[in-house]
């Protein structure tokens, strides 16, 4: 099938490569000329395991093409994915300008019937807005062409996006049309062989499913962080508690890690967008507000530990920071906890020597002019001249470090572990002071 994808970010590019890989012909359109030029030359703009090979190979074989020419893109595909960003507005609502811009572009250039697929995370009712925007564009041209709009939210996890797209847990198709459902089933048939993964529902339920999923996951994290904050006050170790509750199959071990808060481009914005949608529809959310505020507070946790350990004398101190990305296996630093911590440390007069396996360029370009930041090439180099070590991201390379080097290099011999990677008793034995999240043994 011929598919056009607007937006070559984490979602659009991965989806494009995976669809091309099973034999569909895919045209990617992006407004970012440098990105498109890079992609044509095999330069992948993001770090995502397995993506580079997939893109390069399918590009070479001609199933995957990149362009900034929207008209050519619209004419290419029978199915047109919208996978552009939906960043938060100041009031927390989702900014739909990019989604609606694509709808207008499609209306401007289409010459035959099209199916538009909302892949971006969009508030309930957006499919109708996209439909209205296309209709308005067609009316302006005096064109009478058939089209449909489907909601097909994406559930990939950054860091495992290729695998998630190749082997999705579920494929949600929100449509009221049997004809459109048939086309979407054909498109996804290669991903639906092992067992039935396609769930068809009305458009509004499909749009809401995406928000409900992210809100549930964020709730699990904030819940555990709240438990951690209680645990450390009552002399319990949240890691024991986690194991204890996770073994109940109704709770499960997935996604109940306490830590220094969630970040990324999705959870924070999607929770606020649903809070906003609820308010617009006359409902005051309680749980979602708490999930968000617990998380905002949790992102200050490491700074609070640091501040209390150094009796508020942080000015002039240097901190080794391991992990900048909002989670491992990605270079995405949008809303990352590391940024909140670094900004607090700088405001208190401290400096940071940071290392991340993939996210240094991203952080470097955001904090280009920050004198308090030194980016170094290895985790060991970050320790040089540092007073303390702080861990913000659970990259595998940080899980079993050489504690002798850490002990030797750190002036204050203290670790602030925002991901509970280390065993407090073992740290004590090695002569290191250890702060984990929600652990009693400080
Ligand atoms: N990143 C994730 O893990 C993830 C997972 C599921 C869903 N989503 C959702 O998918 C959507 C996209 O997220 P992302 O992380 O891939 O965003 P992104 O910022 O990485 O990429 C968006 C791309 O769209 C391009 N773009 C903007 N306007 C355009 C236009 N008019 N025509 C063509 N291209 C245009 C931008 O240049 C950019 O390359 C968002 O709604 C997000 O919430 C993201």
Short mmCIF file of C-alpha atoms and ligand atoms in Angstrom, two decimals:
data_model
loop_
_atom_site.label_atom_id
_atom_site.label_comp_id
_atom_site.label_asym_id
_atom_site.label_seq_id
_atom_site.Cartn_x
_atom_site.Cartn_y
_atom_site.Cartn_z
CA UNK A 1 0.00 0.00 0.00
CA UNK A 2 1.11 3.58 -0.51
CA UNK A 3 1.37 5.60 2.70
CA UNK A 4 2.41 9.18 3.39
CA UNK A 5 3.56 10.20 6.85
CA UNK A 6 3.66 13.86 7.89
CA UNK A 7 6.25 14.36 10.64
CA UNK A 8 9.50 12.40 10.91
CA UNK A 9 9.99 12.56 14.66
CA UNK A 10 10.08 9.68 17.17
CA UNK A 11 6.68 8.44 16.04
CA UNK A 12 6.55 9.26 12.32
CA UNK A 13 10.01 8.07 11.41
CA UNK A 14 9.79 4.79 13.31
CA UNK A 15 6.32 4.03 11.97
CA UNK A 16 7.46 4.87 8.44
CA UNK A 17 10.50 2.61 8.62
CA UNK A 18 8.53 -0.29 10.09
CA UNK A 19 5.73 0.01 7.50
CA UNK A 20 8.31 0.16 4.68
CA UNK A 21 10.09 -2.85 6.11
CA UNK A 22 7.05 -5.10 5.63
CA UNK A 23 6.71 -3.95 2.02
CA UNK A 24 4.51 -0.85 2.02
CA UNK A 25 5.71 2.16 0.06
CA UNK A 26 6.16 5.10 2.40
CA UNK A 27 6.74 8.78 1.73
CA UNK A 28 7.81 10.90 4.73
CA UNK A 29 7.13 14.62 4.66
CA UNK A 30 8.66 17.05 7.13
CA UNK A 31 8.89 20.84 7.22
CA UNK A 32 12.39 20.62 8.69
CA UNK A 33 14.63 20.81 5.63
CA UNK A 34 17.84 19.92 7.46
CA UNK A 35 16.19 16.81 8.91
CA UNK A 36 14.94 15.66 5.51
CA UNK A 37 18.29 16.34 3.86
CA UNK A 38 20.00 14.37 6.62
CA UNK A 39 17.61 11.45 6.29
CA UNK A 40 18.27 11.26 2.56
CA UNK A 41 21.94 10.88 3.46
CA UNK A 42 21.39 8.28 6.14
CA UNK A 43 21.66 10.71 9.08
CA UNK A 44 19.09 9.69 11.68
CA UNK A 45 18.02 12.72 13.73
CA UNK A 46 17.21 10.77 16.90
CA UNK A 47 18.75 7.89 18.82
CA UNK A 48 16.51 4.86 18.77
CA UNK A 49 17.95 1.32 18.90
CA UNK A 50 17.61 -0.50 15.55
CA UNK A 51 16.23 2.50 13.70
CA UNK A 52 19.26 3.48 11.64
CA UNK A 53 19.58 0.13 9.85
CA UNK A 54 15.88 -0.02 9.16
CA UNK A 55 15.78 3.48 7.67
CA UNK A 56 18.96 3.13 5.62
CA UNK A 57 18.01 -0.27 4.22
CA UNK A 58 14.45 0.64 3.26
CA UNK A 59 15.59 3.95 1.80
CA UNK A 60 18.18 2.11 -0.31
CA UNK A 61 15.55 -0.31 -1.52
CA UNK A 62 13.29 2.57 -2.52
CA UNK A 63 10.37 1.75 -0.22
CA UNK A 64 11.05 4.76 1.99
CA UNK A 65 11.44 8.27 0.59
CA UNK A 66 11.83 11.66 2.27
CA UNK A 67 10.65 15.03 1.08
CA UNK A 68 9.72 18.54 2.16
CA UNK A 69 7.35 18.76 -0.82
CA UNK A 70 3.93 18.52 0.81
CA UNK A 71 2.07 18.41 -2.50
CA UNK A 72 4.09 15.42 -3.69
CA UNK A 73 3.51 13.82 -0.31
CA UNK A 74 -0.25 14.29 -0.42
CA UNK A 75 -0.44 12.84 -3.91
CA UNK A 76 1.72 9.85 -2.98
CA UNK A 77 -0.33 8.01 -0.39
CA UNK A 78 -3.82 6.62 -0.31
CA UNK A 79 -3.39 6.73 3.46
CA UNK A 80 -1.95 9.86 5.07
CA UNK A 81 -0.62 9.70 8.61
CA UNK A 82 -0.44 12.81 10.76
CA UNK A 83 2.47 12.25 13.16
CA UNK A 84 3.44 15.81 14.01
CA UNK A 85 3.94 17.21 17.50
CA UNK A 86 1.10 18.25 19.82
CA UNK A 87 3.02 20.30 22.41
CA UNK A 88 1.32 21.79 25.45
CA UNK A 89 -0.16 25.28 25.39
CA UNK A 90 0.40 27.44 28.44
CA UNK A 91 -2.91 26.32 29.96
CA UNK A 92 -1.94 22.64 29.56
CA UNK A 93 -4.18 21.96 26.56
CA UNK A 94 -2.72 20.28 23.47
CA UNK A 95 -1.64 22.67 20.74
CA UNK A 96 -3.26 21.38 17.56
CA UNK A 97 -1.79 23.91 15.15
CA UNK A 98 0.60 21.41 13.51
CA UNK A 99 -2.07 18.73 13.17
CA UNK A 100 -4.53 21.18 11.63
CA UNK A 101 -1.82 22.60 9.35
CA UNK A 102 -1.35 19.12 7.90
CA UNK A 103 -5.12 18.77 7.45
CA UNK A 104 -5.18 22.07 5.54
CA UNK A 105 -2.24 20.98 3.39
CA UNK A 106 -3.95 17.73 2.50
CA UNK A 107 -7.13 19.61 1.55
CA UNK A 108 -5.13 21.99 -0.60
CA UNK A 109 -3.43 19.31 -2.66
CA UNK A 110 -5.55 16.16 -2.73
CA UNK A 111 -6.96 15.09 -6.08
CA UNK A 112 -8.54 11.80 -5.14
CA UNK A 113 -10.04 10.12 -2.12
CA UNK A 114 -7.79 9.88 0.99
CA UNK A 115 -7.82 8.42 4.46
CA UNK A 116 -6.20 10.68 7.06
CA UNK A 117 -4.89 8.90 10.13
CA UNK A 118 -4.42 10.80 13.40
CA UNK A 119 -1.29 9.15 14.81
CA UNK A 120 -0.34 12.09 17.00
CA UNK A 121 -1.75 12.10 20.52
CA UNK A 122 -4.75 14.38 20.22
CA UNK A 123 -7.66 15.33 22.49
CA UNK A 124 -11.04 13.73 22.10
CA UNK A 125 -12.86 15.44 19.24
CA UNK A 126 -9.76 16.17 17.16
CA UNK A 127 -10.76 13.80 14.36
CA UNK A 128 -13.82 15.99 13.92
CA UNK A 129 -11.66 19.12 13.84
CA UNK A 130 -9.39 17.53 11.24
CA UNK A 131 -12.45 16.53 9.23
CA UNK A 132 -13.78 20.09 9.40
CA UNK A 133 -10.41 21.55 8.37
CA UNK A 134 -10.18 19.27 5.33
CA UNK A 135 -13.77 20.01 4.36
CA UNK A 136 -13.17 23.75 4.66
CA UNK A 137 -10.06 23.49 2.45
CA UNK A 138 -11.88 21.45 -0.16
CA UNK A 139 -14.84 23.84 -0.15
CA UNK A 140 -12.49 26.75 -0.72
CA UNK A 141 -11.20 25.03 -3.84
CA UNK A 142 -14.70 24.02 -4.87
CA UNK A 143 -13.49 20.41 -4.81
CA UNK A 144 -15.87 17.59 -4.01
CA UNK A 145 -13.66 14.70 -2.96
CA UNK A 146 -14.21 11.78 -0.61
CA UNK A 147 -12.06 11.48 2.51
CA UNK A 148 -12.18 9.95 5.96
CA UNK A 149 -10.37 10.60 9.24
CA UNK A 150 -9.30 7.75 11.53
CA UNK A 151 -7.90 7.84 15.04
CA UNK A 152 -4.97 5.44 15.36
CA UNK A 153 -2.99 6.44 18.45
CA UNK A 154 0.57 5.29 18.93
CA UNK A 155 1.76 3.41 22.02
CA UNK A 156 5.46 3.00 21.28
CA UNK A 157 8.00 3.50 24.05
CA UNK A 158 11.03 5.60 23.24
CA UNK A 159 14.09 3.41 23.59
CA UNK A 160 12.13 0.38 22.35
CA UNK A 161 10.18 2.10 19.59
CA UNK A 162 11.20 -0.12 16.69
CA UNK A 163 10.32 -3.28 18.52
CA UNK A 164 7.06 -1.80 19.80
CA UNK A 165 6.04 -0.81 16.27
CA UNK A 166 7.03 -4.18 14.83
CA UNK A 167 5.28 -6.10 17.58
CA UNK A 168 2.56 -3.85 18.96
CA UNK A 169 0.56 -4.96 22.01
CA UNK A 170 -2.54 -3.57 20.34
CA UNK A 171 -3.53 -1.59 17.30
CA UNK A 172 -6.35 0.81 18.10
CA UNK A 173 -8.45 1.87 15.16
CA UNK A 174 -11.06 4.51 15.82
CA UNK A 175 -13.52 4.71 12.99
CA UNK A 176 -17.23 4.61 12.30
CA UNK A 177 -16.74 3.38 8.72
CA UNK A 178 -16.53 -0.29 7.73
CA UNK A 179 -14.79 0.65 4.51
CA UNK A 180 -12.06 2.56 6.35
CA UNK A 181 -11.70 -0.24 8.88
CA UNK A 182 -11.06 -2.65 5.99
CA UNK A 183 -8.27 -0.47 4.58
CA UNK A 184 -6.64 -0.05 8.01
CA UNK A 185 -6.84 -3.80 8.63
CA UNK A 186 -5.08 -4.43 5.34
CA UNK A 187 -2.36 -1.91 6.23
CA UNK A 188 -1.68 -3.54 9.60
CA UNK A 189 -2.21 -7.14 8.54
CA UNK A 190 1.56 -7.88 8.65
CA UNK A 191 1.56 -6.89 12.33
CA UNK A 192 -1.53 -8.86 13.21
CA UNK A 193 -0.46 -12.41 12.46
CA UNK A 194 0.48 -13.87 15.83
CA UNK A 195 -2.90 -13.11 17.38
CA UNK A 196 -5.63 -10.52 16.95
CA UNK A 197 -4.25 -7.17 18.04
CA UNK A 198 -6.60 -4.86 16.23
CA UNK A 199 -9.24 -3.27 18.43
CA UNK A 200 -11.82 -1.27 16.52
CA UNK A 201 -13.86 1.34 18.31
CA UNK A 202 -15.46 4.71 17.72
CA UNK A 203 -13.13 7.62 17.06
CA UNK A 204 -13.64 9.41 20.37
CA UNK A 205 -12.95 6.30 22.44
CA UNK A 206 -9.77 5.68 20.44
CA UNK A 207 -8.60 9.23 21.11
CA UNK A 208 -9.32 8.86 24.80
CA UNK A 209 -7.64 5.42 25.03
CA UNK A 210 -4.23 6.97 24.41
CA UNK A 211 -4.65 9.52 27.19
CA UNK A 212 -6.06 6.96 29.60
CA UNK A 213 -3.07 4.67 28.97
CA UNK A 214 -0.49 7.38 29.65
CA UNK A 215 -2.38 8.69 32.66
CA UNK A 216 -2.56 5.19 34.15
CA UNK A 217 1.19 4.67 33.70
CA UNK A 218 2.02 8.06 35.18
CA UNK A 219 -0.32 7.30 38.08
CA UNK A 220 1.62 4.11 38.85
CA UNK A 221 4.85 6.09 39.02
CA UNK A 222 3.48 8.90 41.16
CA UNK A 223 1.80 6.37 43.42
CA UNK A 224 5.11 4.61 44.00
CA UNK A 225 6.86 7.91 44.58
CA UNK A 226 4.28 8.80 47.19
CA UNK A 227 4.85 5.42 48.86
CA UNK A 228 8.61 6.07 48.72
CA UNK A 229 8.21 9.41 50.44
CA UNK A 230 6.22 7.76 53.21
CA UNK A 231 8.64 4.82 53.42
CA UNK A 232 11.67 6.97 54.08
CA UNK A 233 9.87 8.80 56.86
CA UNK A 234 8.77 5.65 58.64
CA UNK A 235 12.05 3.76 58.32
CA UNK A 236 10.95 1.35 55.57
CA UNK A 237 12.79 0.56 52.33
CA UNK A 238 10.61 1.16 49.29
CA UNK A 239 12.57 -1.43 47.31
CA UNK A 240 11.38 -4.16 49.68
CA UNK A 241 7.89 -2.73 49.53
CA UNK A 242 8.01 -2.72 45.72
CA UNK A 243 8.93 -6.40 45.61
CA UNK A 244 6.31 -7.15 48.20
CA UNK A 245 3.45 -5.55 46.30
CA UNK A 246 4.62 -6.43 42.79
CA UNK A 247 4.31 -10.11 43.56
CA UNK A 248 0.55 -9.66 43.75
CA UNK A 249 -0.55 -10.39 40.17
CA UNK A 250 -3.28 -7.77 40.45
CA UNK A 251 -0.54 -5.19 40.94
CA UNK A 252 2.41 -6.68 39.02
CA UNK A 253 6.04 -5.62 38.84
CA UNK A 254 5.77 -3.45 35.76
CA UNK A 255 6.13 0.28 36.07
CA UNK A 256 6.25 0.51 39.85
CA UNK A 257 9.77 1.82 40.20
CA UNK A 258 10.15 4.81 42.51
CA UNK A 259 12.56 7.48 41.30
CA UNK A 260 13.29 11.13 40.72
CA UNK A 261 10.14 11.70 38.69
CA UNK A 262 8.92 10.97 35.18
CA UNK A 263 9.72 13.18 32.22
CA UNK A 264 9.72 12.86 28.46
CA UNK A 265 7.57 14.36 25.78
CA UNK A 266 4.42 12.42 26.64
CA UNK A 267 3.42 11.85 30.28
CA UNK A 268 3.67 15.43 31.57
CA UNK A 269 1.90 16.93 28.57
CA UNK A 270 -0.71 14.22 28.15
CA UNK A 271 -1.79 14.34 31.79
CA UNK A 272 -2.21 18.09 31.63
CA UNK A 273 -4.06 17.83 28.32
CA UNK A 274 -6.57 15.37 29.82
CA UNK A 275 -7.00 17.55 32.91
CA UNK A 276 -7.79 20.37 30.52
CA UNK A 277 -10.19 18.32 28.40
CA UNK A 278 -12.00 17.19 31.56
CA UNK A 279 -12.32 20.78 32.79
CA UNK A 280 -13.64 21.91 29.43
CA UNK A 281 -16.31 19.28 29.80
CA UNK A 282 -17.28 20.31 33.30
CA UNK A 283 -15.34 17.71 35.28
CA UNK A 284 -12.73 18.56 37.88
CA UNK A 285 -10.09 15.84 37.97
CA UNK A 286 -8.64 14.83 41.34
CA UNK A 287 -6.31 11.90 40.70
CA UNK A 288 -4.66 13.41 37.63
CA UNK A 289 -3.90 16.69 39.40
CA UNK A 290 -2.29 14.75 42.24
CA UNK A 291 -0.27 12.60 39.81
CA UNK A 292 1.10 15.74 38.22
CA UNK A 293 1.87 17.59 41.44
CA UNK A 294 3.49 14.55 43.08
CA UNK A 295 5.72 14.31 40.03
CA UNK A 296 6.64 17.98 40.03
CA UNK A 297 7.62 17.68 43.68
CA UNK A 298 9.50 14.42 43.05
CA UNK A 299 11.71 16.13 40.52
CA UNK A 300 13.06 18.27 43.40
CA UNK A 301 13.82 15.21 45.52
CA UNK A 302 17.49 14.81 44.61
CA UNK A 303 18.13 18.48 45.16
CA UNK A 304 16.49 18.27 48.58
CA UNK A 305 18.74 15.33 49.57
CA UNK A 306 21.79 17.18 48.29
CA UNK A 307 20.83 20.38 50.01
CA UNK A 308 20.24 18.66 53.32
CA UNK A 309 23.46 16.61 53.11
CA UNK A 310 25.56 19.72 52.48
CA UNK A 311 23.62 21.81 55.02
CA UNK A 312 22.51 24.12 52.22
CA UNK A 313 26.15 24.94 51.40
CA UNK A 314 26.10 23.97 47.75
CA UNK A 315 27.66 27.07 46.25
CA UNK A 316 31.04 26.30 44.70
CA UNK A 317 30.49 22.54 44.83
CA UNK A 318 30.80 20.30 41.78
CA UNK A 319 28.44 17.44 41.04
CA UNK A 320 29.13 14.48 38.78
CA UNK A 321 25.87 13.71 36.99
CA UNK A 322 25.24 10.36 35.33
CA UNK A 323 22.30 10.37 32.94
CA UNK A 324 20.65 13.27 31.16
CA UNK A 325 18.01 11.57 28.99
CA UNK A 326 14.57 11.24 30.55
CA UNK A 327 15.02 7.47 30.41
CA UNK A 328 17.59 4.99 29.08
CA UNK A 329 18.05 4.14 25.39
CA UNK A 330 16.94 7.51 24.12
CA UNK A 331 18.50 10.91 23.51
CA UNK A 332 15.24 12.65 24.38
CA UNK A 333 15.67 15.22 27.15
CA UNK A 334 12.23 16.83 26.96
CA UNK A 335 11.03 17.42 30.55
CA UNK A 336 13.88 15.25 31.88
CA UNK A 337 14.43 15.17 35.65
CA UNK A 338 18.14 15.83 35.06
CA UNK A 339 17.26 19.30 33.81
CA UNK A 340 15.26 20.24 36.86
CA UNK A 341 18.13 19.09 39.07
CA UNK A 342 20.82 20.87 37.09
CA UNK A 343 18.86 24.11 37.04
CA UNK A 344 18.42 23.94 40.83
CA UNK A 345 22.11 23.21 41.33
CA UNK A 346 23.16 26.11 39.12
CA UNK A 347 20.76 28.45 40.88
CA UNK A 348 22.43 27.44 44.16
CA UNK A 349 25.88 28.25 42.75
CA UNK A 350 27.07 24.70 42.03
CA UNK A 351 28.48 23.30 38.82
CA UNK A 352 27.85 20.01 37.03
CA UNK A 353 30.08 17.55 35.17
CA UNK A 354 27.67 15.42 33.20
CA UNK A 355 27.82 12.27 31.12
CA UNK A 356 25.10 10.49 29.15
CA UNK A 357 25.64 7.76 26.54
CA UNK A 358 23.37 9.45 23.97
CA UNK A 359 21.85 12.73 25.13
CA UNK A 360 24.90 15.00 25.38
CA UNK A 361 24.30 16.82 22.09
CA UNK A 362 20.69 17.52 23.00
CA UNK A 363 21.61 18.91 26.42
CA UNK A 364 24.61 20.75 24.96
CA UNK A 365 22.43 22.66 22.54
CA UNK A 366 19.85 23.57 25.19
CA UNK A 367 22.42 24.76 27.76
CA UNK A 368 25.04 26.03 25.33
CA UNK A 369 25.69 29.18 27.33
CA UNK A 370 25.53 27.66 30.82
CA UNK A 371 28.91 28.15 32.51
CA UNK A 372 28.01 25.66 35.23
CA UNK A 373 27.85 22.72 32.82
CA UNK A 374 30.76 20.64 31.60
CA UNK A 375 29.91 17.68 29.36
CA UNK A 376 32.47 14.89 29.51
CA UNK A 377 33.07 11.78 27.44
CA UNK A 378 32.95 9.05 30.07
CA UNK A 379 31.23 8.41 33.36
CA UNK A 380 34.62 8.23 35.09
CA UNK A 381 35.63 11.62 33.74
CA UNK A 382 32.51 13.12 35.28
CA UNK A 383 33.84 12.14 38.72
CA UNK A 384 37.06 14.13 38.39
CA UNK A 385 37.14 16.89 40.97
CA UNK A 386 33.51 16.30 41.92
CA UNK A 387 32.18 16.50 45.45
CA UNK A 388 29.35 14.01 44.94
CA UNK A 389 27.78 11.72 42.34
CA UNK A 390 24.15 11.99 41.25
CA UNK A 391 22.40 9.38 39.08
CA UNK A 392 19.39 10.58 37.10
CA UNK A 393 18.91 7.93 34.38
CA UNK A 394 19.15 4.15 34.73
CA UNK A 395 21.36 3.47 31.69
CA UNK A 396 22.83 -0.06 31.88
CA UNK A 397 26.38 1.34 32.00
CA UNK A 398 25.62 2.95 35.38
CA UNK A 399 24.31 -0.23 37.00
CA UNK A 400 27.59 -1.84 38.07
CA UNK A 401 30.25 0.88 38.17
CA UNK A 402 33.67 0.60 39.79
CA UNK A 403 32.90 1.88 43.28
CA UNK A 404 36.58 2.07 44.12
CA UNK A 405 37.04 4.77 41.50
CA UNK A 406 33.95 6.55 42.75
CA UNK A 407 35.23 6.46 46.34
CA UNK A 408 38.65 7.66 45.28
CA UNK A 409 37.46 10.54 43.12
CA UNK A 410 34.61 12.02 45.13
CA UNK A 411 35.57 14.57 47.73
CA UNK A 412 32.50 13.92 49.85
CA UNK A 413 32.13 10.20 49.02
CA UNK A 414 28.39 10.44 48.66
CA UNK A 415 26.04 9.10 45.99
CA UNK A 416 22.55 10.49 45.35
CA UNK A 417 20.82 7.76 43.38
CA UNK A 418 17.62 8.92 41.67
CA UNK A 419 16.90 5.46 40.25
CA UNK A 420 17.73 3.15 43.16
CA UNK A 421 20.39 1.28 41.20
CA UNK A 422 22.61 0.41 44.13
CA UNK A 423 22.32 -1.58 47.33
CA UNK A 424 22.48 0.68 50.41
CA UNK A 425 24.19 -1.97 52.55
CA UNK A 426 26.88 -2.57 49.92
CA UNK A 427 27.47 1.17 49.61
CA UNK A 428 27.97 1.41 53.37
CA UNK A 429 30.49 -1.42 53.26
CA UNK A 430 32.43 0.43 50.58
CA UNK A 431 32.56 3.51 52.76
CA UNK A 432 30.16 5.51 50.61
CA UNK A 433 27.26 7.55 51.93
CA UNK A 434 24.22 6.60 49.91
CA UNK A 435 20.91 8.31 49.26
CA UNK A 436 18.33 6.34 47.33
CA UNK A 437 14.69 7.30 46.77
CA UNK A 438 12.50 6.12 49.64
CA UNK A 439 15.13 4.04 51.41
CA UNK A 440 15.61 4.06 55.14
CA UNK A 441 19.32 3.43 55.39
CA UNK A 442 20.70 6.95 55.11
N1 LIG B 1 7.64 10.36 21.37
C1 LIG B 1 6.89 9.36 21.84
O1 LIG B 1 7.33 8.49 22.57
C2 LIG B 1 5.43 9.28 21.45
C3 LIG B 1 4.73 8.08 21.68
C4 LIG B 1 3.39 8.02 21.31
C5 LIG B 1 2.75 9.14 20.80
N2 LIG B 1 3.45 10.30 20.62
C6 LIG B 1 2.76 11.45 20.05
O2 LIG B 1 3.08 11.52 18.65
C7 LIG B 1 3.17 12.87 18.22
C8 LIG B 1 4.54 13.15 17.65
O3 LIG B 1 5.50 13.00 18.66
P1 LIG B 1 7.05 12.92 18.34
O4 LIG B 1 7.74 12.66 19.64
O5 LIG B 1 7.29 12.00 17.20
O6 LIG B 1 7.32 14.44 17.88
P2 LIG B 1 8.64 15.08 17.29
O7 LIG B 1 8.69 16.45 17.81
O8 LIG B 1 9.80 14.15 17.51
O9 LIG B 1 8.38 15.11 15.71
C9 LIG B 1 7.41 15.89 15.09
C10 LIG B 1 7.88 16.18 13.66
O10 LIG B 1 6.81 16.81 12.94
C11 LIG B 1 7.38 17.76 12.07
N3 LIG B 1 6.34 18.69 11.61
C12 LIG B 1 5.74 19.71 12.27
N4 LIG B 1 4.82 20.31 11.48
C13 LIG B 1 4.81 19.65 10.31
C14 LIG B 1 4.08 19.79 9.11
N5 LIG B 1 3.13 20.72 8.96
N6 LIG B 1 4.34 18.94 8.10
C15 LIG B 1 5.28 17.99 8.23
N7 LIG B 1 6.01 17.80 9.34
C16 LIG B 1 5.79 18.63 10.37
C17 LIG B 1 8.48 18.39 12.89
O11 LIG B 1 9.43 19.07 12.08
C18 LIG B 1 9.07 17.14 13.58
O12 LIG B 1 10.09 16.55 12.80
C19 LIG B 1 2.82 13.72 19.46
O13 LIG B 1 1.45 13.98 19.46
C20 LIG B 1 3.16 12.79 20.61
O14 LIG B 1 2.42 13.08 21.77
C21 LIG B 1 4.78 10.39 20.93
#
